[in-house]
XYZ file of C-alpha atoms in Angstrom:
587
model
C 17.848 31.304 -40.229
C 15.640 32.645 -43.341
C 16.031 31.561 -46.419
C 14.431 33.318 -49.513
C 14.698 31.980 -52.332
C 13.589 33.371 -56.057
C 10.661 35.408 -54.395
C 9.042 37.210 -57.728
C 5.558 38.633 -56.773
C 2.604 37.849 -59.201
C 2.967 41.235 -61.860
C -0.309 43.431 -62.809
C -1.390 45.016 -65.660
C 1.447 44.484 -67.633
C 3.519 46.073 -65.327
C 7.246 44.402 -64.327
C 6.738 42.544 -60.518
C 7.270 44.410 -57.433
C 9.692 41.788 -56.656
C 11.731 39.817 -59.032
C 13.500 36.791 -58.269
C 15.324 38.420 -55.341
C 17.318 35.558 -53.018
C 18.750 36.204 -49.048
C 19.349 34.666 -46.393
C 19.134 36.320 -42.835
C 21.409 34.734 -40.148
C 20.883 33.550 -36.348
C 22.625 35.875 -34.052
C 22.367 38.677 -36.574
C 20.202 41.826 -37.770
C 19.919 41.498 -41.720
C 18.435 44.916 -42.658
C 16.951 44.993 -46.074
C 17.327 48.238 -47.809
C 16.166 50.041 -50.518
C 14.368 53.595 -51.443
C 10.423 54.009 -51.068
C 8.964 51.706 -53.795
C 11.814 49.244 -53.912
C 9.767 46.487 -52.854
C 10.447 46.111 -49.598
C 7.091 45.337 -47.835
C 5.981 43.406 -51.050
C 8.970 41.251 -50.165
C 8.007 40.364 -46.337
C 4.437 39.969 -47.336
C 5.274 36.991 -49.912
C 7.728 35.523 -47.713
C 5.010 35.396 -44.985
C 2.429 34.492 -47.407
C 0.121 37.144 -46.954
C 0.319 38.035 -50.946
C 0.326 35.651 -54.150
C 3.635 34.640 -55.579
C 6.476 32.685 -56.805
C 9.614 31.584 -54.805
C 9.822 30.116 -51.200
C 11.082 31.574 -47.467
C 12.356 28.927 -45.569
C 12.000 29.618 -41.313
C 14.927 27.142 -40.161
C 14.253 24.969 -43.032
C 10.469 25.199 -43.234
C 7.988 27.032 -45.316
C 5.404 29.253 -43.044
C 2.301 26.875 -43.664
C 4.834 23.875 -42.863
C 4.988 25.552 -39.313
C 2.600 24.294 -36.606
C 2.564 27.317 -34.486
C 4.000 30.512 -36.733
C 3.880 32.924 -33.729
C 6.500 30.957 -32.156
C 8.659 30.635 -34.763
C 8.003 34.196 -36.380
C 7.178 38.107 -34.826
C 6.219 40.078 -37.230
C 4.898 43.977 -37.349
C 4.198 45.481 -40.491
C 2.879 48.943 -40.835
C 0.644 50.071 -37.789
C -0.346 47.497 -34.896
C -3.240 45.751 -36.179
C -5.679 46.078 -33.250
C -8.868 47.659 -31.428
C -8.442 50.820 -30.422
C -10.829 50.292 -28.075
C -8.998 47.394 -26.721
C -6.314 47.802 -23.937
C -2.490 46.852 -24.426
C -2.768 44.552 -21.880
C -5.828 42.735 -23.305
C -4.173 42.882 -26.696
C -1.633 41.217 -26.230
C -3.872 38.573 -23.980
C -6.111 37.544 -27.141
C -2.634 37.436 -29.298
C -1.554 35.207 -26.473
C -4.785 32.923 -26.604
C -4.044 32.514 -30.102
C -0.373 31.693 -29.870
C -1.151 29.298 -26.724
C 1.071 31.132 -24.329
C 0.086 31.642 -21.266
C -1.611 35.302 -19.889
C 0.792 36.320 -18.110
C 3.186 36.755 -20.988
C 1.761 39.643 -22.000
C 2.755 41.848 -18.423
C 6.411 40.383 -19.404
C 6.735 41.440 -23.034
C 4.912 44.694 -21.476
C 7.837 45.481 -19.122
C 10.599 44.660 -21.784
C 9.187 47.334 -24.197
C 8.612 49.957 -21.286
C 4.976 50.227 -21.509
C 3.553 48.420 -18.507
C 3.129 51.966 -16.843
C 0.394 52.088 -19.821
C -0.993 48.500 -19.981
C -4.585 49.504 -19.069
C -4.518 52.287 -21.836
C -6.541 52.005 -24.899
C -4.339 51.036 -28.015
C -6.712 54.169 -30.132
C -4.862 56.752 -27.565
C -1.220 55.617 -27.930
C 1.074 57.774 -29.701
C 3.433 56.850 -32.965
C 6.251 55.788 -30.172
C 4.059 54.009 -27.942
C 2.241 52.080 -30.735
C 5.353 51.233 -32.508
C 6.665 49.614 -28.741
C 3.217 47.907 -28.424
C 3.733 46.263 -31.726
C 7.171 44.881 -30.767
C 5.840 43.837 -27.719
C 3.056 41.458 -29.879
C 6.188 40.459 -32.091
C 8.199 39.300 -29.010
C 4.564 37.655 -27.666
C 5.557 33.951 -28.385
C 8.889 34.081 -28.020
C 9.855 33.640 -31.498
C 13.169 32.353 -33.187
C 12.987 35.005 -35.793
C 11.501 38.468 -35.827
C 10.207 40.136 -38.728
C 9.628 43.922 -39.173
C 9.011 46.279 -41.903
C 10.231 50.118 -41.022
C 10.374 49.851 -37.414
C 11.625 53.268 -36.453
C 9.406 55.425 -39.107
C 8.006 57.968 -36.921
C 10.242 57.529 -33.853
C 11.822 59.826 -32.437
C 16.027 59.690 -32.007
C 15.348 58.250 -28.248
C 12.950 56.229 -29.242
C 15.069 54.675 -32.466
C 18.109 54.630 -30.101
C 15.921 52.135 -27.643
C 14.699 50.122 -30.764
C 17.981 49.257 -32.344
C 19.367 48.179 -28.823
C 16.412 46.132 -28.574
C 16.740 44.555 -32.092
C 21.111 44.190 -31.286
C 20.119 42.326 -27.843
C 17.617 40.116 -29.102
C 20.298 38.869 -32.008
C 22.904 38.545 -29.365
C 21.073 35.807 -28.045
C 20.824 33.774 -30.856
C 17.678 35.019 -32.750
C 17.608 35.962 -35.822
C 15.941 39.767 -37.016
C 15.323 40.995 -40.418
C 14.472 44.692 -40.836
C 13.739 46.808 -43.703
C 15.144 50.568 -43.767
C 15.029 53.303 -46.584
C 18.194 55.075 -44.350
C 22.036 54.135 -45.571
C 23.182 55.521 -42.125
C 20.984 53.490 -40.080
C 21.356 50.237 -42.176
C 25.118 50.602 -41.106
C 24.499 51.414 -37.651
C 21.919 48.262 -36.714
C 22.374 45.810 -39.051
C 25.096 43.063 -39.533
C 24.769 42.778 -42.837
C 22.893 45.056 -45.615
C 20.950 43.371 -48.327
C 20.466 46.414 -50.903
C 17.528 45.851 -53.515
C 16.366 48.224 -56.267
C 13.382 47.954 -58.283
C 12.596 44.598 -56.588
C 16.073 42.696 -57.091
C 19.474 42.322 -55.228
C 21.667 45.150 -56.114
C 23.696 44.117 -52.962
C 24.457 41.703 -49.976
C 27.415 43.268 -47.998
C 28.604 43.289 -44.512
C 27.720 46.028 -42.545
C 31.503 47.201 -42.742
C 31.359 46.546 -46.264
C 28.470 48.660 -47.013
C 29.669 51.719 -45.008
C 33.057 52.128 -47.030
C 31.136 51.727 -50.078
C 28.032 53.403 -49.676
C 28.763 55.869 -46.715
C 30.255 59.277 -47.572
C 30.786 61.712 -44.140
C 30.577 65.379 -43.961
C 30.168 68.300 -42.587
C 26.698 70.704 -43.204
C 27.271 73.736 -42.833
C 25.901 77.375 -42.763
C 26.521 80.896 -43.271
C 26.129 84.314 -44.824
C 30.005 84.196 -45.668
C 29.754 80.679 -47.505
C 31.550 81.728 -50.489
C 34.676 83.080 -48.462
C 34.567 80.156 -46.193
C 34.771 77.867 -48.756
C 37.585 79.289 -49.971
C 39.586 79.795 -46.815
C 39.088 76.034 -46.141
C 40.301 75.202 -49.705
C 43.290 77.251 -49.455
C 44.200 75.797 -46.139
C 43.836 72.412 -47.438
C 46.421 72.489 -50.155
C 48.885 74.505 -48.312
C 48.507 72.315 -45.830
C 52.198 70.308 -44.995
C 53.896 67.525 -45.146
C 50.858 65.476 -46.704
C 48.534 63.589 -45.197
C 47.531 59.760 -45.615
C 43.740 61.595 -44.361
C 41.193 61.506 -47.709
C 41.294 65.100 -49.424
C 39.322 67.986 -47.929
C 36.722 68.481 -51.055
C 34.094 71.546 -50.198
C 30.992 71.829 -52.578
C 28.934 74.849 -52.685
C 25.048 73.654 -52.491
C 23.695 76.960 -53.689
C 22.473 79.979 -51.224
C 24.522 80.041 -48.127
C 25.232 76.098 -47.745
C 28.252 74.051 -47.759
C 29.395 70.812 -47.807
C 32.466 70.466 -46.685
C 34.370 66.148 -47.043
C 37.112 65.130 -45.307
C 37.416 67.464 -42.347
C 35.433 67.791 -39.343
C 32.842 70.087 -37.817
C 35.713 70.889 -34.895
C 38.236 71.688 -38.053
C 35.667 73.567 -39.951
C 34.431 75.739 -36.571
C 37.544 77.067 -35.786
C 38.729 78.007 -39.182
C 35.363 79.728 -38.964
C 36.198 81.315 -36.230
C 39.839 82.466 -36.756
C 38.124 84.274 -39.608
C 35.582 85.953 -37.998
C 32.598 84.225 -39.957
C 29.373 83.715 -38.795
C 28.367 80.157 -39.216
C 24.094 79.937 -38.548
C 24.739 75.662 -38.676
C 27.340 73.378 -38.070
C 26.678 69.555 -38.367
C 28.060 66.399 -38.923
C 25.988 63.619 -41.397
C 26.532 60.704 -43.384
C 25.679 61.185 -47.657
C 24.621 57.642 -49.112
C 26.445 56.876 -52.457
C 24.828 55.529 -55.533
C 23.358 52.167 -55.857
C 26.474 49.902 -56.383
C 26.510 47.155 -59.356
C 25.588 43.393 -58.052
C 28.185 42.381 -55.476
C 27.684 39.482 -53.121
C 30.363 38.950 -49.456
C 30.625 35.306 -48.111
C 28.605 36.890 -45.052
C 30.995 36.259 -42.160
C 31.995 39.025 -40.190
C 35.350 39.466 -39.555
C 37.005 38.713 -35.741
C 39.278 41.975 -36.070
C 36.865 44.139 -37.640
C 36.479 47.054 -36.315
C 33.270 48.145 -34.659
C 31.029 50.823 -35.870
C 29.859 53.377 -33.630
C 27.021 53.227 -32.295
C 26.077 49.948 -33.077
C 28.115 47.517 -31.448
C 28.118 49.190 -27.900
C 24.920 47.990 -26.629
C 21.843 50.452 -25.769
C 19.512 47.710 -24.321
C 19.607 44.479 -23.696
C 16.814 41.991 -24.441
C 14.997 39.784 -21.501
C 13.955 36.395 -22.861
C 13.049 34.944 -19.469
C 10.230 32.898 -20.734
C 11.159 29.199 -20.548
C 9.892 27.297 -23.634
C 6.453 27.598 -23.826
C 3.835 24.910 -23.317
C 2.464 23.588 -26.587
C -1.204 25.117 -27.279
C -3.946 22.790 -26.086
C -7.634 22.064 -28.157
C -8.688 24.944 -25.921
C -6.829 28.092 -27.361
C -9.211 28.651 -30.140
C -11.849 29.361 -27.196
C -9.483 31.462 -25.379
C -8.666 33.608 -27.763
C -12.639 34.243 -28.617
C -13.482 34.776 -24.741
C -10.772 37.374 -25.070
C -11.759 39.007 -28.352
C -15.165 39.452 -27.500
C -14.888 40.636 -23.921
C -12.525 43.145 -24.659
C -14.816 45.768 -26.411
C -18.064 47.176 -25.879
C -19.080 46.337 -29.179
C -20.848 43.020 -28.359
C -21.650 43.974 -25.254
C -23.626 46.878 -26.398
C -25.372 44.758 -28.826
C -26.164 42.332 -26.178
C -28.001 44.638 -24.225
C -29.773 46.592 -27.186
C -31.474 43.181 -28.800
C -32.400 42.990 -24.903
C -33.930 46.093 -24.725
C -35.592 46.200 -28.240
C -37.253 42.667 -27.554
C -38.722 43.429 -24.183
C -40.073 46.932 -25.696
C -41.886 44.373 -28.711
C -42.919 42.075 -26.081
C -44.396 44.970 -23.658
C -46.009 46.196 -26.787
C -47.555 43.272 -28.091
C -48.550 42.112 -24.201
C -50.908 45.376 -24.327
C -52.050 44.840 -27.575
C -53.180 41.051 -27.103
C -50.676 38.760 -29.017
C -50.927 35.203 -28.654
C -47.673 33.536 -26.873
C -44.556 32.594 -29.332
C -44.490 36.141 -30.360
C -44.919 37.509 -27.110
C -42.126 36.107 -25.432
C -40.156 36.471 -28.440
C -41.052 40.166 -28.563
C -41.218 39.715 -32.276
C -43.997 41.662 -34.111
C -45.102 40.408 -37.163
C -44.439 42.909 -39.395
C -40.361 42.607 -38.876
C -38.553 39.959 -40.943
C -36.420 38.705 -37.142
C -37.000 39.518 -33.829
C -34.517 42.006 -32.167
C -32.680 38.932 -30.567
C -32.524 37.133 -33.451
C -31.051 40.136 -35.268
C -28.613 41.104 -32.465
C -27.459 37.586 -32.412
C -26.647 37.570 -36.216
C -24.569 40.916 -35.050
C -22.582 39.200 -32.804
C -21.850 36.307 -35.215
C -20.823 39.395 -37.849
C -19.030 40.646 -35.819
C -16.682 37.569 -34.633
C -15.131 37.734 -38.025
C -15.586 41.553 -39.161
C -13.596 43.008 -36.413
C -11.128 40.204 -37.024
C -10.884 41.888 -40.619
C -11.083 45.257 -40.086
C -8.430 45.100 -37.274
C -6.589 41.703 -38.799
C -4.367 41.178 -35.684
C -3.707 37.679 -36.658
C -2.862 38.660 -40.112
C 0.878 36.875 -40.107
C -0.704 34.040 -38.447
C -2.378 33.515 -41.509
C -0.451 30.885 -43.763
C -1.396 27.914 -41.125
C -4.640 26.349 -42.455
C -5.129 23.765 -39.209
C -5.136 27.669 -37.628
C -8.005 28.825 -39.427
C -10.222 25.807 -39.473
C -9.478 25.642 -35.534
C -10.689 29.245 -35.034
C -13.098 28.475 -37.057
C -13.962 26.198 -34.756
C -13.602 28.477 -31.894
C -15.581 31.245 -33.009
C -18.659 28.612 -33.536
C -19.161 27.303 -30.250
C -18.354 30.737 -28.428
C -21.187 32.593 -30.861
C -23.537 29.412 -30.223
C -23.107 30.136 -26.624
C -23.780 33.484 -26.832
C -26.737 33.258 -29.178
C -27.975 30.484 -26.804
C -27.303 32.941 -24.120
C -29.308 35.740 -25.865
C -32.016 33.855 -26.323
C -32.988 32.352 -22.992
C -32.199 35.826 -21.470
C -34.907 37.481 -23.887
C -37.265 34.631 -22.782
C -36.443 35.037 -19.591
C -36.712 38.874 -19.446
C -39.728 39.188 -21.249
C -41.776 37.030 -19.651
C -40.787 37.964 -16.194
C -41.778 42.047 -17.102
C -44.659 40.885 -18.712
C -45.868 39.039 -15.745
C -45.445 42.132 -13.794
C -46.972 44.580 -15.839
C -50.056 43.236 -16.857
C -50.587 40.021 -14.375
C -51.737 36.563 -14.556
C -54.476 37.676 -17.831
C -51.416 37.087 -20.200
C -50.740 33.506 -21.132
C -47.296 33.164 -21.672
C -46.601 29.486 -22.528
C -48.189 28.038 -25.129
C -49.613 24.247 -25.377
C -46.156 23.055 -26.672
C -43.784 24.971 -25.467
C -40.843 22.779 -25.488
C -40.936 22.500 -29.463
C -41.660 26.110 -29.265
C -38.685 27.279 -27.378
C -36.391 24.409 -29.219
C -37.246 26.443 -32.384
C -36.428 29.613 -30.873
C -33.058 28.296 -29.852
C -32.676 26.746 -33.425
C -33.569 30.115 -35.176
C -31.403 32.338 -32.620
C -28.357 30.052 -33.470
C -29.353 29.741 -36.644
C -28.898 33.823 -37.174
C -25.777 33.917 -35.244
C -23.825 31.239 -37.394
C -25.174 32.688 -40.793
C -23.934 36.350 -39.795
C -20.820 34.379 -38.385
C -20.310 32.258 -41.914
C -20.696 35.115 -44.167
C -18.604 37.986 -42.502
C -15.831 35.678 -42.782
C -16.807 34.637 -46.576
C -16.995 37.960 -47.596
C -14.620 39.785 -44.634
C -17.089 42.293 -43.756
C -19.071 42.964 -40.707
C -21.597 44.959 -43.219
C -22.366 41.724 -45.228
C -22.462 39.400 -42.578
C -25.875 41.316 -41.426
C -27.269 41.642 -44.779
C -26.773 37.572 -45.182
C -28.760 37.066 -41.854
C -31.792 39.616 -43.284
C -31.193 37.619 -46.694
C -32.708 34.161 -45.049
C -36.351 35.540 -43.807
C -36.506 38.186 -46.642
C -35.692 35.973 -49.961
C -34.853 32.104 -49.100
C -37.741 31.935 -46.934
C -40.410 32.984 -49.759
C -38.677 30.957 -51.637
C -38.591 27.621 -50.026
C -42.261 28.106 -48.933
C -43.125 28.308 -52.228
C -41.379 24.837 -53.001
C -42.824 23.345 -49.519
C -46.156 24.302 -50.778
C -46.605 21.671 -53.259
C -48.059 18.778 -52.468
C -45.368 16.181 -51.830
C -45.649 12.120 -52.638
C -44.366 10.827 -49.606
C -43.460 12.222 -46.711
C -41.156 11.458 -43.432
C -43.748 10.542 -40.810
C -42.911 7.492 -38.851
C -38.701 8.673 -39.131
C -38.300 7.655 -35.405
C -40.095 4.033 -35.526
C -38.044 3.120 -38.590
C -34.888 4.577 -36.772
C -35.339 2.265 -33.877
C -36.518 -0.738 -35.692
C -33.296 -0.860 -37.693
C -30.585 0.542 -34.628
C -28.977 -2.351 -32.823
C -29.285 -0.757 -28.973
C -32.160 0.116 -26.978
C -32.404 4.152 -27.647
C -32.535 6.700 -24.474
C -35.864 7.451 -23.146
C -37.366 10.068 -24.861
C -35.438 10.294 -28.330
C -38.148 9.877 -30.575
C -39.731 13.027 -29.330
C -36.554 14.602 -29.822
C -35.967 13.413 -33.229
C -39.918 14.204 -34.040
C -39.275 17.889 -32.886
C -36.079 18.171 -34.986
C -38.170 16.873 -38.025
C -40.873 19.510 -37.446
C -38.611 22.192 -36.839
C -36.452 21.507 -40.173
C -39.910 21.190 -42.379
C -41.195 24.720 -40.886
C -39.957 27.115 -44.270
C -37.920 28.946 -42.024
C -35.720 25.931 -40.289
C -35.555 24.737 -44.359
C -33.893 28.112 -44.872
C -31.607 28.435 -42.426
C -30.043 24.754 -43.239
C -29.742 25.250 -46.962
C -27.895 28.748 -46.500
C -25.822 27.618 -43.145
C -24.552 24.692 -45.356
C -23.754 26.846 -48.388
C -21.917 29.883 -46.279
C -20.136 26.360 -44.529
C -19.296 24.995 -47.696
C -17.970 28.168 -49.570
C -15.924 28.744 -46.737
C -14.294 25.756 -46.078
C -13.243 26.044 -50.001
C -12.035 29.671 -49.595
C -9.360 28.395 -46.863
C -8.683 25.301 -49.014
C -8.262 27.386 -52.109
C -5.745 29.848 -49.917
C -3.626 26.969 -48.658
C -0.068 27.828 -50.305
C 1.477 25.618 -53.069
């Protein structure tokens, strides 16, 4: 059941709202179709009752507001516009990260696959499916968690007559079994041919909310198209044999209306009628065809919504096409562990990070080769990080990889409807933190690793490669790897750009760091020396071997300009974020 109640979107520039305290209610075991002419409001009306766009009014999902739900993809499928995803990623892995998210389990996604005929093409990339397949591919994601309700703006635009013919069987099958499915259409004819009932809006409010029977009488005029050089005598015969036509019949008047050049439109008859007058007369006809004229936009009228047991059934419509296989049993509930799931997914499914992976690689062991030949001292070498750059390439390709966790989540915002669930957001958050600390972490000992062993083997044992203090030394290259990674991370998804994210991570060595050198310069009145005595003097239980050095090298890393740097802008990207998704949290 959904419920939408006084749903008036927030107006601009003086300009009426798109939508205007419109009110419906969408039925288990039915397909509402909302319909209305291009600008009617029809997408600004899913889009507030999914919360995706600012506004007044409330949807209700079985009694519950989207951000009230735990686990929206289960109770809600939703495709609006194109489907939302890589085209470099596969259908199969797709629908794998959407199934991370929603907690279901991988094997879902071959299922959902097979119900919208495309597991010939799961291995495909999404970028080389056609309008057809990417419309199936985006039911397919709708259908992922098995939801109670599905959700979907213009479904058929695009398709062809097979492929429409497939869809509404799909939609008519899936509200058979008890869901409920809400559709928008600009088409009269194929409002009355899916749907159960017709909610009819204009301008952004209810003009109508009819049965589909209902709506057809009212709005739904048949006739015949037709064709020829001989229109004008045609017309006439067909007149003529109308009215002398005896004894009278209950059959609506045959009404033919001359539409300029050779066309016709001929009411109340039939293209069988109107070809063989045609061809008792010897005229040529060039087309012949049945189709369905939608009348003008009725006043406000409102039906009690229950179909009736005799009524007659419309063509098309209530002989099923295709049938719906829901033969998922209820799915398990999402454990602390989906958040990492759906980021193992996300990232290994392009080349995008792994390509950036293996260029900061490459880059860094070029520096380090470089500055091996040219006598640099050790951090730098086995950083590969000449002095002259702001970060070393790992450093940078690190920060990439952080921009990238949330930039490609905004460019290609597959978990767009998902987005009204703040416990969602802060757990992805979540998510994408530890897997782009692991990666970083990753990076780091790998460019350590990679450029000390060619180093070694280029030039020999005459190149020191460890310096006095190398554990404080590699614990800072850690901390600034990481570091780089969850500032890129932090800002992309403050500012929802890839683009940004890297220019915050070249912000830190380029402007903070002068600038918090400058304010570590001064001489300070007291200092922190003698931190880790204190610490232990005061803690009740005997500390772990080896802690004070710990908590000494963590004090000396944080007073370096750079570790100073990297805190004070981690915390504020942290901070600003947390109050974006607090600020978004609907009211």
């Amino acid at each position: 059941m959904i419920q939408a109640i006084g749903l008036t979107s927030v107006p601009r520039r003086n300009r009426p709202p798109v939508v205007d305290d419109l009110t419906f209610e969408a039925r288990p075991g039915r397909v509402t179709v909302l319909l209305g002419e291009a600008g009617a409001g029809k997408t600004s009306t899913l889009r507030l009752m999914l919360r995706l766009d600012p506004g007044r009014g409330v949807a209700l999902f079985r009694g519950r507001s989207l951000d009230r739900v735990a686990h929206p993809v289960r109770e809600v499928g939703v495709l609006l516009g194109d489907v939302p995803g890589h085209p470099g990623r596969t259908a199969r892995g797709h629908l794998r990260m959407l199934g991370a998210a929603a907690g279901v389990p991988a094997a879902r996604a071959d299922e959902v696959l097979d119900v919208v005929g495309l597991s010939g093409l799961a291995d495909q990339r999404i970028g080389d499916f056609s309008r057809g397949m990417d419309r199936r591919l985006g039911v397919a994601a709708a259908l992922l968690g098995d939801p109670h309700t599905l959700v979907l703006d213009e479904p058929t635009a695009g398709l062809s007559p097979r492929e429409t013919s497939w869809l509404h069987g799909l939609l008519r099958g899936y509200a058979a079994q008890g869901g409920a499915v809400l559709v928008t259409s600009s088409s009269p004819a194929e409002a009355a041919r899916v749907g159960d009932q017709v909610v009819t809006i204009h301008r952004g409010r209810l003009v109508a909310d009819q049965e589909s029977e209902v709506f057809a009488r009212a709005r739904l005029r048949p006739r015949v198209a037709v064709r020829s050089p001989s229109a004008a005598r045609l017309a006439h015969i067909i007149s003529a044999e109308a009215e002398a036509a005896s004894p009278p019949s209950e059959a609506p008047p045959v009404e033919v209306v001359h539409e300029g050049g050779g066309a016709l439109a001929v009411y109340g008859s039939t293209c069988a009628a109107v070809g063989e007058t045609a061809f008792r007369h010897g005229i040529l006809v060039h087309r012949l065809a049945e189709e369905v004229e939608a009348g003008p936009v009725p006043p406000l009228q409102r039906a009690d919504g229950r179909r009736p047991a005799d009524a007659a059934p419309i063509p098309g419509r209530d002989a099923p096409e295709g049938s719906l296989s829901r033969v998922q049993p209820p799915l398990p509930t999402p454990g602390p562990a989906w958040p990492l799931r759906y980021e193992f997914h996300r990232f290994a499914g392009v080349r995008t990070g792994w390509v950036t992976a293996a260029a900061a690689l490459l880059l860094s062991l070029l520096a380090a080769v470089l500055l091996a030949r040219a006598g640099a001292a050790e951090p730098g070498l086995l950083a590969g990080w000449p002095a002259p750059l702001p970060l070393p390439p790992a450093a940078l390709g690190a920060g990439v990889l952080g921009a990238l966790a949330f930039g490609q989540e905004y460019r290609y915002p597959a978990l767009a409807p998902d987005a009204g669930a703040v416990p969602r957001r802060l757990a992805l958050l979540g998510g994408k933190l530890a897997a782009t600390a692991l990666a970083a972490l990753l990076l780091a000992l790998s460019t350590v690793a990679l450029d000390a062993a060619v180093v070694r083997l280029l030039f020999g044992e005459a190149v020191p490669l460890l310096p006095e203090a190398w554990p404080v030394a590699l614990a800072g290259w850690l901390a600034l790897v990481l570091g780089c990674a969850w500032a890129g991370l932090l800002a992309a998804g403050l500012f929802r750009s890839t683009l940004l994210g890297l220019v915050a991570v070249l912000v830190v060595p380029t402007l903070v760091v002068p600038v918090v050198s400058a304010v570590l310069a001064r001489p300070a009145a007291r200092s922190l020396a003698g931190l880790p005595e204190r610490l232990r003097a005061t803690a009740p239980l005997q500390w772990p071997a080896g802690l004070d050095e710990g908590v000494s090298t963590a004090l000396r890393l944080v007073s370096q300009p750079v570790g100073w740097a990297l805190v004070l802008s981690l915390t504020g990207l942290l901070g600003a974020y947390v109050l974006t998704v607090l600020r978004g949290r609907p009211r």
